[in-house]
CSV table of C-alpha atoms and ligand atoms in Angstrom, one decimal:
chain,number,residue,atom,x,y,z
L,1,MET,CA,37.1,-101.4,-42.6
L,2,ALA,CA,38.9,-103.1,-40.3
L,3,GLU,CA,42.6,-103.1,-39.8
L,4,ARG,CA,44.1,-106.2,-40.1
L,5,VAL,CA,46.7,-107.7,-38.5
L,6,ILE,CA,50.2,-107.3,-40.6
L,7,PRO,CA,51.9,-111.2,-40.6
L,8,LEU,CA,54.0,-112.2,-38.1
L,9,VAL,CA,56.5,-113.0,-40.0
L,10,ASP,CA,58.1,-110.3,-41.6
L,11,GLN,CA,59.5,-111.4,-45.2
L,12,ARG,CA,61.9,-108.3,-45.6
L,13,LEU,CA,64.0,-110.0,-42.5
L,14,ALA,CA,64.4,-113.4,-44.3
L,15,VAL,CA,67.6,-112.6,-45.7
L,16,ARG,CA,70.6,-115.1,-47.1
L,17,GLN,CA,73.9,-114.4,-47.4
L,18,PRO,CA,74.5,-114.4,-51.3
L,19,PHE,CA,76.6,-117.2,-52.8
L,20,PHE,CA,80.4,-116.3,-54.2
L,21,SER,CA,81.0,-117.6,-57.8
L,22,PRO,CA,83.8,-119.5,-57.8
L,23,VAL,CA,85.8,-117.9,-60.5
L,24,PRO,CA,86.1,-114.3,-60.3
L,25,ALA,CA,83.4,-112.7,-62.1
L,26,GLN,CA,84.5,-111.7,-65.8
L,27,ALA,CA,83.3,-108.1,-67.0
L,28,GLY,CA,81.3,-108.3,-69.8
L,29,GLY,CA,80.4,-112.1,-69.7
L,30,LEU,CA,77.1,-113.3,-69.7
L,31,LEU,CA,76.0,-115.3,-66.8
L,32,SER,CA,73.6,-118.1,-66.9
L,33,ASP,CA,71.2,-119.5,-64.2
L,34,GLN,CA,70.5,-123.0,-63.4
L,35,LEU,CA,67.8,-123.2,-66.3
L,36,GLY,CA,70.3,-121.3,-69.1
L,37,ARG,CA,68.7,-118.1,-68.3
L,38,SER,CA,70.8,-115.2,-68.6
L,39,LEU,CA,70.6,-111.8,-66.8
L,40,HIS,CA,69.4,-108.9,-68.9
L,41,ASP,CA,66.8,-106.2,-66.8
L,42,LEU,CA,67.2,-104.9,-63.5
L,43,ARG,CA,64.5,-103.6,-61.2
L,44,ILE,CA,65.5,-101.2,-58.7
L,45,SER,CA,63.2,-100.3,-55.9
L,46,VAL,CA,64.2,-96.6,-54.9
L,47,THR,CA,60.9,-96.5,-51.8
L,48,ASP,CA,58.7,-99.0,-50.1
L,49,ARG,CA,56.3,-96.4,-50.2
L,50,CYS,CA,53.6,-95.1,-51.7
L,51,ASN,CA,50.8,-92.2,-51.9
L,52,PHE,CA,48.4,-95.3,-53.4
L,53,ARG,CA,46.6,-97.7,-52.0
L,54,CYS,CA,45.8,-99.8,-54.8
L,55,SER,CA,44.1,-103.1,-52.9
L,56,TYR,CA,46.0,-105.6,-55.2
L,57,CYS,CA,49.2,-104.1,-54.1
L,58,MET,CA,48.8,-102.3,-50.8
L,59,PRO,CA,45.3,-102.6,-49.4
L,60,LYS,CA,44.7,-99.9,-47.3
L,61,GLU,CA,43.7,-102.2,-44.0
L,62,VAL,CA,47.5,-103.3,-43.9
L,63,PHE,CA,49.5,-100.3,-45.3
L,64,ASN,CA,48.3,-98.1,-42.5
L,65,SER,CA,49.7,-95.5,-40.2
L,66,HIS,CA,51.4,-98.5,-38.1
L,67,TYR,CA,52.8,-100.3,-41.1
L,68,PRO,CA,56.4,-100.9,-40.4
L,69,TYR,CA,58.0,-99.0,-43.4
L,70,LEU,CA,62.0,-99.2,-43.9
L,71,PRO,CA,63.6,-96.6,-41.7
L,72,HIS,CA,65.8,-93.9,-43.6
L,73,GLY,CA,69.1,-95.7,-43.2
L,74,ASP,CA,68.2,-98.8,-44.2
L,75,LEU,CA,67.7,-97.2,-47.6
L,76,LEU,CA,70.4,-97.9,-50.4
L,77,THR,CA,72.2,-94.1,-51.1
L,78,PHE,CA,72.0,-93.3,-54.8
L,79,GLU,CA,75.8,-93.8,-54.6
L,80,GLU,CA,75.0,-97.2,-53.3
L,81,ILE,CA,72.3,-97.9,-56.1
L,82,THR,CA,74.6,-96.7,-58.7
L,83,ARG,CA,78.0,-98.7,-58.0
L,84,LEU,CA,75.5,-101.9,-57.8
L,85,ALA,CA,74.0,-101.0,-61.1
L,86,SER,CA,77.3,-100.5,-62.4
L,87,LEU,CA,78.4,-104.1,-61.4
L,88,PHE,CA,74.5,-105.7,-62.9
L,89,VAL,CA,75.7,-103.8,-66.1
L,90,GLN,CA,78.9,-105.6,-66.2
L,91,LEU,CA,77.5,-108.4,-65.9
L,92,GLY,CA,75.1,-108.4,-68.9
L,93,VAL,CA,72.2,-105.9,-67.3
L,94,ARG,CA,71.2,-103.5,-70.3
L,95,LYS,CA,67.8,-102.4,-69.1
L,96,ILE,CA,67.3,-100.5,-65.8
L,97,ARG,CA,63.7,-100.2,-64.6
L,98,LEU,CA,63.1,-97.8,-61.1
L,99,THR,CA,60.3,-98.6,-59.6
L,100,GLY,CA,58.8,-99.2,-56.0
L,101,GLY,CA,55.8,-98.0,-54.3
L,102,GLU,CA,56.2,-95.2,-56.0
L,103,PRO,CA,59.7,-94.2,-57.1
L,104,LEU,CA,58.7,-90.2,-57.8
L,105,LEU,CA,58.2,-90.0,-53.9
L,106,ARG,CA,62.1,-90.8,-53.5
L,107,LYS,CA,63.5,-87.0,-52.9
L,108,ASN,CA,65.8,-86.0,-55.4
L,109,LEU,CA,65.2,-89.2,-57.2
L,110,GLU,CA,66.6,-86.7,-60.5
L,111,ILE,CA,70.4,-87.2,-58.6
L,112,LEU,CA,69.9,-90.6,-59.0
L,113,ILE,CA,68.7,-90.8,-62.9
L,114,GLU,CA,71.8,-88.8,-63.7
L,115,GLN,CA,74.3,-90.9,-62.1
L,116,LEU,CA,72.3,-94.1,-63.9
L,117,ALA,CA,72.1,-92.1,-67.0
L,118,ALA,CA,75.9,-91.8,-67.1
L,119,LEU,CA,76.5,-95.5,-67.2
L,120,LYS,CA,77.5,-96.9,-70.4
L,121,THR,CA,77.5,-101.1,-71.1
L,122,PRO,CA,80.8,-102.6,-71.5
L,123,ASP,CA,80.9,-102.0,-75.3
L,124,GLY,CA,80.1,-98.2,-74.7
L,125,PHE,CA,76.6,-98.2,-75.4
L,126,PRO,CA,73.9,-96.5,-73.3
L,127,LEU,CA,71.5,-98.2,-70.9
L,128,ASP,CA,67.7,-98.7,-71.4
L,129,LEU,CA,67.2,-96.6,-68.3
L,130,THR,CA,63.0,-96.4,-67.3
L,131,LEU,CA,60.6,-96.0,-64.4
L,132,THR,CA,57.2,-96.8,-63.6
L,133,THR,CA,55.2,-94.6,-61.6
L,134,ASN,CA,51.4,-94.3,-60.5
L,135,GLY,CA,51.3,-90.6,-62.6
L,136,SER,CA,50.2,-88.4,-59.6
L,137,LEU,CA,53.5,-86.6,-59.5
L,138,LEU,CA,54.5,-86.7,-63.3
L,139,LYS,CA,53.1,-83.6,-64.3
L,140,ARG,CA,55.6,-81.5,-61.8
L,141,LYS,CA,58.4,-83.9,-62.5
L,142,ALA,CA,58.8,-84.6,-65.8
L,143,GLN,CA,61.0,-82.0,-67.3
L,144,THR,CA,62.8,-83.0,-64.5
L,145,LEU,CA,63.2,-86.4,-65.0
L,146,LYS,CA,63.6,-85.9,-68.7
L,147,ASP,CA,66.7,-83.3,-68.0
L,148,ALA,CA,68.3,-86.0,-65.5
L,149,GLY,CA,68.4,-88.3,-68.3
L,150,LEU,CA,65.1,-90.5,-67.9
L,151,LYS,CA,64.6,-92.4,-71.6
L,152,ARG,CA,61.0,-93.6,-71.2
L,153,VAL,CA,58.3,-94.2,-68.1
L,154,THR,CA,55.7,-96.7,-67.9
L,155,VAL,CA,52.4,-95.4,-66.3
L,156,SER,CA,49.9,-97.4,-64.3
L,157,LEU,CA,46.4,-96.8,-65.1
L,158,ASP,CA,43.1,-98.7,-64.1
L,159,GLY,CA,40.6,-97.5,-65.8
L,160,LEU,CA,39.5,-94.1,-67.9
L,161,ASN,CA,35.7,-93.6,-65.6
L,162,ASP,CA,37.0,-91.6,-62.5
L,163,GLU,CA,35.0,-92.9,-60.2
L,164,VAL,CA,36.6,-96.7,-61.4
L,165,PHE,CA,40.0,-94.9,-61.0
L,166,ARG,CA,39.2,-93.7,-57.4
L,167,GLN,CA,38.1,-96.7,-56.2
L,168,MET,CA,41.1,-98.4,-57.6
L,169,ASN,CA,43.9,-96.3,-56.1
L,170,ASP,CA,41.7,-96.3,-52.8
L,171,VAL,CA,43.1,-92.7,-52.1
L,172,ASP,CA,39.9,-90.7,-54.1
L,173,PHE,CA,42.7,-89.8,-56.7
L,174,PRO,CA,40.9,-88.2,-59.7
L,175,VAL,CA,41.9,-89.7,-63.0
L,176,ALA,CA,42.4,-86.4,-65.1
L,177,ASP,CA,45.5,-85.9,-62.9
L,178,VAL,CA,47.0,-89.0,-64.2
L,179,LEU,CA,46.0,-88.5,-67.3
L,180,GLU,CA,47.8,-84.8,-67.2
L,181,GLY,CA,50.7,-86.4,-66.2
L,182,ILE,CA,50.6,-88.7,-69.1
L,183,ALA,CA,50.2,-85.7,-71.6
L,184,ALA,CA,53.4,-84.0,-69.6
L,185,ALA,CA,55.4,-87.0,-70.3
L,186,ARG,CA,54.8,-86.9,-73.6
L,187,ALA,CA,55.5,-83.3,-74.2
L,188,VAL,CA,58.7,-83.3,-73.0
L,189,GLY,CA,59.8,-86.5,-74.7
L,190,LEU,CA,60.2,-89.1,-72.3
L,191,GLY,CA,59.6,-92.1,-74.9
L,192,VAL,CA,63.0,-93.2,-76.7
L,193,ASP,CA,64.4,-96.1,-76.4
L,194,ALA,CA,68.4,-96.9,-75.3
L,195,ASP,CA,69.3,-96.1,-79.3
L,196,GLY,CA,67.3,-92.8,-79.4
L,197,ARG,CA,64.4,-93.9,-81.6
L,198,PRO,CA,60.9,-92.9,-80.5
L,199,SER,CA,59.4,-95.5,-78.3
L,200,GLY,CA,56.2,-94.5,-76.9
L,201,ILE,CA,55.2,-94.5,-73.5
L,202,LYS,CA,53.8,-97.5,-72.4
L,203,ILE,CA,50.6,-97.7,-70.0
L,204,ASN,CA,49.6,-101.0,-67.4
L,205,MET,CA,46.4,-101.6,-66.6
L,206,VAL,CA,45.8,-104.7,-63.7
L,207,VAL,CA,42.6,-106.0,-64.6
L,208,LYS,CA,40.2,-107.4,-61.7
L,209,ARG,CA,37.3,-108.9,-63.0
L,210,GLY,CA,34.0,-107.3,-61.8
L,211,THR,CA,36.2,-104.4,-60.7
L,212,ASN,CA,37.5,-102.2,-63.8
L,213,ASP,CA,37.0,-105.3,-66.3
L,214,ASP,CA,34.6,-102.5,-67.9
L,215,GLN,CA,37.4,-100.1,-68.4
L,216,ILE,CA,38.7,-102.3,-70.9
L,217,VAL,CA,37.4,-101.4,-74.3
L,218,PRO,CA,37.1,-97.8,-73.4
L,219,MET,CA,40.6,-97.2,-72.5
L,220,ALA,CA,41.8,-99.3,-75.8
L,221,ARG,CA,39.7,-96.7,-77.7
L,222,HIS,CA,41.4,-93.9,-75.7
L,223,PHE,CA,44.9,-94.8,-76.6
L,224,ARG,CA,44.4,-96.4,-79.7
L,225,GLY,CA,45.9,-94.3,-82.3
L,226,SER,CA,47.7,-92.5,-79.3
L,227,GLY,CA,51.5,-93.6,-79.8
L,228,MET,CA,50.9,-95.5,-76.1
L,229,ALA,CA,51.0,-99.2,-76.3
L,230,LEU,CA,48.4,-100.0,-73.5
L,231,ARG,CA,49.4,-103.4,-71.6
L,232,PHE,CA,46.6,-105.2,-69.9
L,233,ILE,CA,47.7,-107.0,-66.6
L,234,GLU,CA,46.4,-110.2,-65.1
L,235,TYR,CA,46.0,-109.8,-61.4
L,236,MET,CA,48.5,-111.7,-59.8
L,237,ASP,CA,48.7,-113.3,-56.4
L,238,VAL,CA,51.9,-111.3,-55.1
L,239,GLY,CA,52.8,-110.7,-51.9
L,240,ASN,CA,50.3,-111.9,-48.9
L,241,THR,CA,48.1,-108.9,-48.3
L,242,ASN,CA,46.1,-108.6,-51.1
L,243,GLY,CA,43.1,-110.9,-50.9
L,244,TRP,CA,44.2,-112.8,-54.1
L,245,ARG,CA,41.3,-115.1,-55.5
L,246,MET,CA,41.2,-117.0,-59.0
L,247,ASN,CA,37.7,-115.7,-59.7
L,248,GLU,CA,39.0,-112.0,-60.0
L,249,VAL,CA,41.4,-113.0,-62.3
L,250,LEU,CA,40.1,-112.4,-66.4
L,251,PRO,CA,42.5,-114.1,-68.2
L,252,SER,CA,44.4,-112.2,-71.1
L,253,ALA,CA,42.5,-114.3,-73.3
L,254,GLU,CA,39.2,-113.0,-72.3
L,255,VAL,CA,40.7,-109.5,-72.6
L,256,LEU,CA,41.7,-110.0,-76.0
L,257,GLN,CA,38.3,-111.7,-76.9
L,258,ARG,CA,36.5,-108.2,-75.9
L,259,LEU,CA,38.9,-106.4,-77.7
L,260,GLN,CA,38.6,-107.9,-80.6
L,261,ALA,CA,34.7,-107.6,-80.3
L,262,ASP,CA,35.1,-104.1,-80.5
L,263,HIS,CA,38.4,-103.9,-83.1
L,264,GLY,CA,40.2,-105.6,-85.6
L,265,LEU,CA,43.7,-106.9,-83.9
L,266,VAL,CA,46.2,-109.3,-85.6
L,267,ALA,CA,49.4,-111.1,-83.4
L,268,LEU,CA,52.8,-109.1,-83.6
L,269,SER,CA,55.9,-111.2,-83.5
L,270,ALA,CA,58.3,-110.8,-79.8
L,271,GLN,CA,60.8,-107.9,-80.3
L,272,GLN,CA,63.4,-109.3,-77.7
L,273,PRO,CA,63.4,-112.7,-75.7
L,274,GLY,CA,62.3,-112.3,-72.1
L,275,GLU,CA,59.6,-109.8,-73.3
L,276,THR,CA,56.4,-110.1,-70.8
L,277,ALA,CA,53.8,-109.0,-72.9
L,278,GLU,CA,52.3,-111.0,-75.7
L,279,ARG,CA,52.1,-107.9,-78.7
L,280,TRP,CA,48.9,-107.1,-80.9
L,281,GLY,CA,49.0,-104.4,-83.1
L,282,TRP,CA,45.5,-102.7,-84.3
L,283,CYS,CA,43.9,-103.2,-87.6
L,284,GLY,CA,43.2,-100.2,-89.8
L,285,PRO,CA,39.7,-100.3,-91.7
L,286,ASP,CA,40.9,-102.7,-94.7
L,287,GLY,CA,41.3,-104.8,-91.9
L,288,ARG,CA,44.9,-104.8,-91.9
L,289,HIS,CA,47.6,-104.6,-89.4
L,290,ASP,CA,48.1,-100.6,-89.5
L,291,PRO,CA,51.3,-99.4,-87.8
L,292,SER,CA,50.1,-96.0,-87.1
L,293,LEU,CA,47.3,-97.3,-84.9
L,294,GLY,CA,49.8,-98.6,-82.2
L,295,GLU,CA,49.9,-102.2,-80.3
L,296,ILE,CA,48.6,-103.5,-77.2
L,297,GLY,CA,50.3,-106.0,-74.8
L,298,LEU,CA,49.0,-108.9,-72.6
L,299,ILE,CA,50.7,-109.6,-70.0
L,300,SER,CA,49.4,-113.2,-69.0
L,301,SER,CA,51.4,-113.6,-65.5
L,302,VAL,CA,48.8,-115.9,-64.0
L,303,THR,CA,47.4,-117.9,-67.3
L,304,HIS,CA,50.6,-118.3,-69.0
L,305,ALA,CA,53.8,-117.9,-67.4
L,306,PHE,CA,56.8,-116.8,-68.8
L,307,CYS,CA,59.2,-118.1,-66.7
L,308,GLY,CA,61.2,-120.0,-69.3
L,309,ASP,CA,63.3,-116.5,-70.4
L,310,CYS,CA,62.4,-114.8,-67.6
L,311,ASN,CA,65.5,-112.9,-67.3
L,312,ARG,CA,65.4,-109.9,-64.5
L,313,ALA,CA,66.7,-109.7,-61.2
L,314,ARG,CA,65.5,-107.0,-58.6
L,315,LEU,CA,66.9,-105.0,-56.5
L,316,SER,CA,64.6,-104.0,-53.1
L,317,THR,CA,64.6,-100.5,-51.3
L,318,GLU,CA,67.2,-101.6,-49.4
L,319,GLY,CA,69.8,-103.8,-51.1
L,320,LYS,CA,68.8,-107.3,-50.8
L,321,LEU,CA,68.8,-109.0,-54.3
L,322,TYR,CA,65.7,-111.0,-55.4
L,323,LEU,CA,65.6,-113.5,-58.3
L,324,CYS,CA,62.1,-113.9,-58.4
L,325,LEU,CA,58.5,-111.9,-57.8
L,326,PHE,CA,57.4,-115.1,-55.8
L,327,ALA,CA,60.6,-115.2,-53.5
L,328,HIS,CA,60.4,-116.0,-50.2
L,329,GLN,CA,64.0,-114.6,-49.2
L,330,GLY,CA,66.5,-112.2,-50.8
L,331,TYR,CA,70.4,-111.8,-50.9
L,332,ASP,CA,71.9,-109.3,-48.5
L,333,LEU,CA,74.3,-107.1,-50.6
L,334,ARG,CA,73.7,-104.2,-49.0
L,335,SER,CA,75.4,-105.5,-45.7
L,336,LEU,CA,78.5,-106.8,-47.9
L,337,MET,CA,78.6,-103.1,-49.2
L,338,ARG,CA,78.6,-101.6,-45.7
L,339,GLN,CA,81.3,-104.4,-44.7
L,340,GLY,CA,83.8,-102.7,-47.4
L,341,ALA,CA,83.5,-105.3,-50.2
L,342,SER,CA,85.6,-104.6,-53.1
L,343,ASP,CA,83.8,-104.8,-56.6
L,344,ASP,CA,85.4,-108.2,-57.4
L,345,THR,CA,83.5,-109.4,-54.1
L,346,LEU,CA,80.6,-107.7,-54.9
L,347,LEU,CA,81.0,-109.0,-58.9
L,348,SER,CA,81.4,-112.6,-57.4
L,349,ALA,CA,78.5,-112.6,-54.9
L,350,ILE,CA,76.1,-111.2,-57.8
L,351,SER,CA,77.0,-114.0,-60.4
L,352,GLY,CA,76.9,-116.8,-57.8
L,353,THR,CA,74.3,-115.7,-56.7
L,354,TRP,CA,72.4,-115.7,-60.1
L,355,SER,CA,73.6,-119.1,-61.3
L,356,GLN,CA,72.2,-121.1,-58.4
L,357,ARG,CA,68.7,-119.2,-59.8
L,358,ASP,CA,66.0,-121.6,-60.4
L,359,ASP,CA,63.4,-120.0,-59.6
L,360,ARG,CA,60.1,-120.5,-61.9
L,361,TYR,CA,56.7,-119.8,-59.1
L,362,SER,CA,54.1,-119.4,-62.2
L,363,GLU,CA,55.3,-121.9,-64.3
L,364,LEU,CA,55.0,-124.6,-61.3
L,365,ARG,CA,51.6,-122.9,-60.7
L,366,GLY,CA,50.3,-123.5,-63.6
L,367,GLN,CA,51.3,-126.9,-63.7
L,368,GLY,CA,49.5,-127.4,-60.2
L,369,VAL,CA,52.6,-128.2,-58.5
L,370,ALA,CA,51.8,-127.8,-54.8
L,371,LEU,CA,54.1,-124.6,-53.7
L,372,PRO,CA,55.3,-124.1,-50.4
L,373,GLU,CA,52.9,-121.9,-48.0
L,374,THR,CA,55.8,-120.0,-47.3
L,375,PRO,CA,55.0,-116.4,-47.0
L,376,ARG,CA,56.1,-114.1,-50.1
L,377,ILE,CA,58.0,-110.4,-50.1
L,378,GLU,CA,55.6,-107.3,-51.3
L,379,MET,CA,55.2,-105.8,-54.5
L,380,SER,CA,55.4,-102.6,-52.9
L,381,TYR,CA,58.6,-103.6,-51.5
L,382,ILE,CA,59.8,-104.8,-54.3
L,383,GLY,CA,58.7,-103.7,-57.3
L,384,GLY,CA,57.0,-104.6,-59.9
J,1,SAM,N1,53.6,-97.5,-58.4
J,1,SAM,C1,54.4,-97.6,-59.5
J,1,SAM,C2,53.1,-97.8,-60.3
J,1,SAM,O1,52.1,-98.4,-60.4
J,1,SAM,O2,53.5,-97.7,-61.9
J,1,SAM,C3,55.4,-98.6,-59.5
J,1,SAM,C4,55.1,-99.8,-58.5
J,1,SAM,S1,54.1,-101.1,-58.9
J,1,SAM,C5,54.4,-102.4,-57.7
J,1,SAM,C6,54.4,-101.7,-60.5
J,1,SAM,C7,53.6,-102.0,-61.1
J,1,SAM,O3,52.9,-103.6,-60.5
J,1,SAM,C8,52.4,-101.4,-61.6
J,1,SAM,O4,52.1,-101.0,-62.7
J,1,SAM,C9,51.1,-102.4,-60.8
J,1,SAM,O5,50.0,-101.9,-61.3
J,1,SAM,C10,51.8,-103.7,-60.6
J,1,SAM,N2,51.1,-104.5,-60.1
J,1,SAM,C11,50.9,-104.1,-58.2
J,1,SAM,N3,50.3,-105.4,-58.0
J,1,SAM,C12,49.8,-106.2,-58.4
J,1,SAM,C13,49.5,-107.3,-58.7
J,1,SAM,N4,49.0,-107.6,-57.9
J,1,SAM,N5,49.1,-107.7,-60.1
J,1,SAM,C14,49.2,-107.3,-61.0
J,1,SAM,N6,50.3,-106.2,-61.3
J,1,SAM,C15,50.5,-105.7,-60.6
J,2,SF4,FE1,51.4,-97.7,-55.0
J,2,SF4,FE2,52.0,-98.5,-57.4
J,2,SF4,FE3,51.5,-100.3,-55.6
J,2,SF4,FE4,49.8,-98.9,-56.6
J,2,SF4,S1,50.5,-100.4,-57.5
J,2,SF4,S2,49.9,-99.4,-54.7
J,2,SF4,S3,50.6,-97.2,-57.1
J,2,SF4,S4,53.1,-99.4,-55.7
J,3,SF4,FE1,60.5,-114.3,-63.5
J,3,SF4,FE2,59.6,-115.5,-61.2
J,3,SF4,FE3,57.4,-114.1,-62.8
J,3,SF4,FE4,58.8,-116.6,-63.2
J,3,SF4,S1,57.4,-116.0,-61.5
J,3,SF4,S2,58.7,-114.8,-64.7
J,3,SF4,S3,60.7,-116.5,-62.7
J,3,SF4,S4,59.6,-113.5,-61.7
């Protein structure tokens, strides 16, 4: 396949100075953005590299050997990440998700996990610390991750059929190895929430119509009753390189129809505000919800935007704060830190920037509002 030219405008260079809140940020105080949304989740990208080339995220023609990945010195160190994370926690963050790129490619990641696992909320509770991975290195690393203090994992898996899976990851990676990784994660007990209660491993499947939609029902059958929640994600128009087209999106409503044609499901209520997935529980033979069979989630980022209660901030691999997955620019926290900013200055920068936030890209797109054509940041850089 021909190599595609990397867009001339590198969105990683679009950087802004943070806003600073006029009053010193109060530890433990709840932040609110322009639309009244508080800050609860922090997604931290620990690398912009990956060993897969999923066409919806890092298409091979763009992310090839000529692609300018971030140089090592640009990456936040573990100490810098932990310092920022602890400040985010002071400002309301209760859940941290490590992501990438492929987070398990970051060398010595378990050291970072140990540092993050030691953080406590202002009332002394541990954080909900989790990680999203493509599962390729999980078999090897599950025990070390667990020992370091990781609570849960989400594993991305786009099909059970080996041929389809190899096509989705585009590096000929066999599905059996990811399944072994998932089994290893279960075996070491990677599946508990912040309070130590069992809360199974999550499996994410991005659905692309015409490519892996024949895997919806087999995946559902495989994970039903397994104690793991399978979540179907609508293929999103993130970044600028995946050649997204609406006709490749299979709306969640259609996913649900296909699932219900195979097995009964009932709608479940949301557990927490800001939850991205609509939850459905499997029915038993009597047609009633059987909690022992577990649940599925539908993440309808395209057809049913959930910006209204989006409480997620994203920290890029080199320390920029992004307020939306579809952002055009980030706010540079690394420079501030490396210039010697105090914790109070950083708290003021994070809270000031969050309080200016009015992003609601998916909602506006869903309403047919014409959005600026400015290039967006890539998913592999900012983390999912
Ligand atoms: N490499 C890890 C993985 O794949 O789990 C973590 C990073 S990946 C960017 C995080 C999540 O984003 C994955 O579950 C992936 O399937 C999802 N994702 C990436 N590109 C997407 C797209 N265009 N639409 C929907 N989900 C996408
Ligand atoms: Fe890599 Fe994850 Fe993106 Fe696939 S979705 S290319 S595994 S970062
Ligand atoms: Fe949040 Fe932006 Fe996604 Fe809306 S489009 S849910 S604001 S990340």
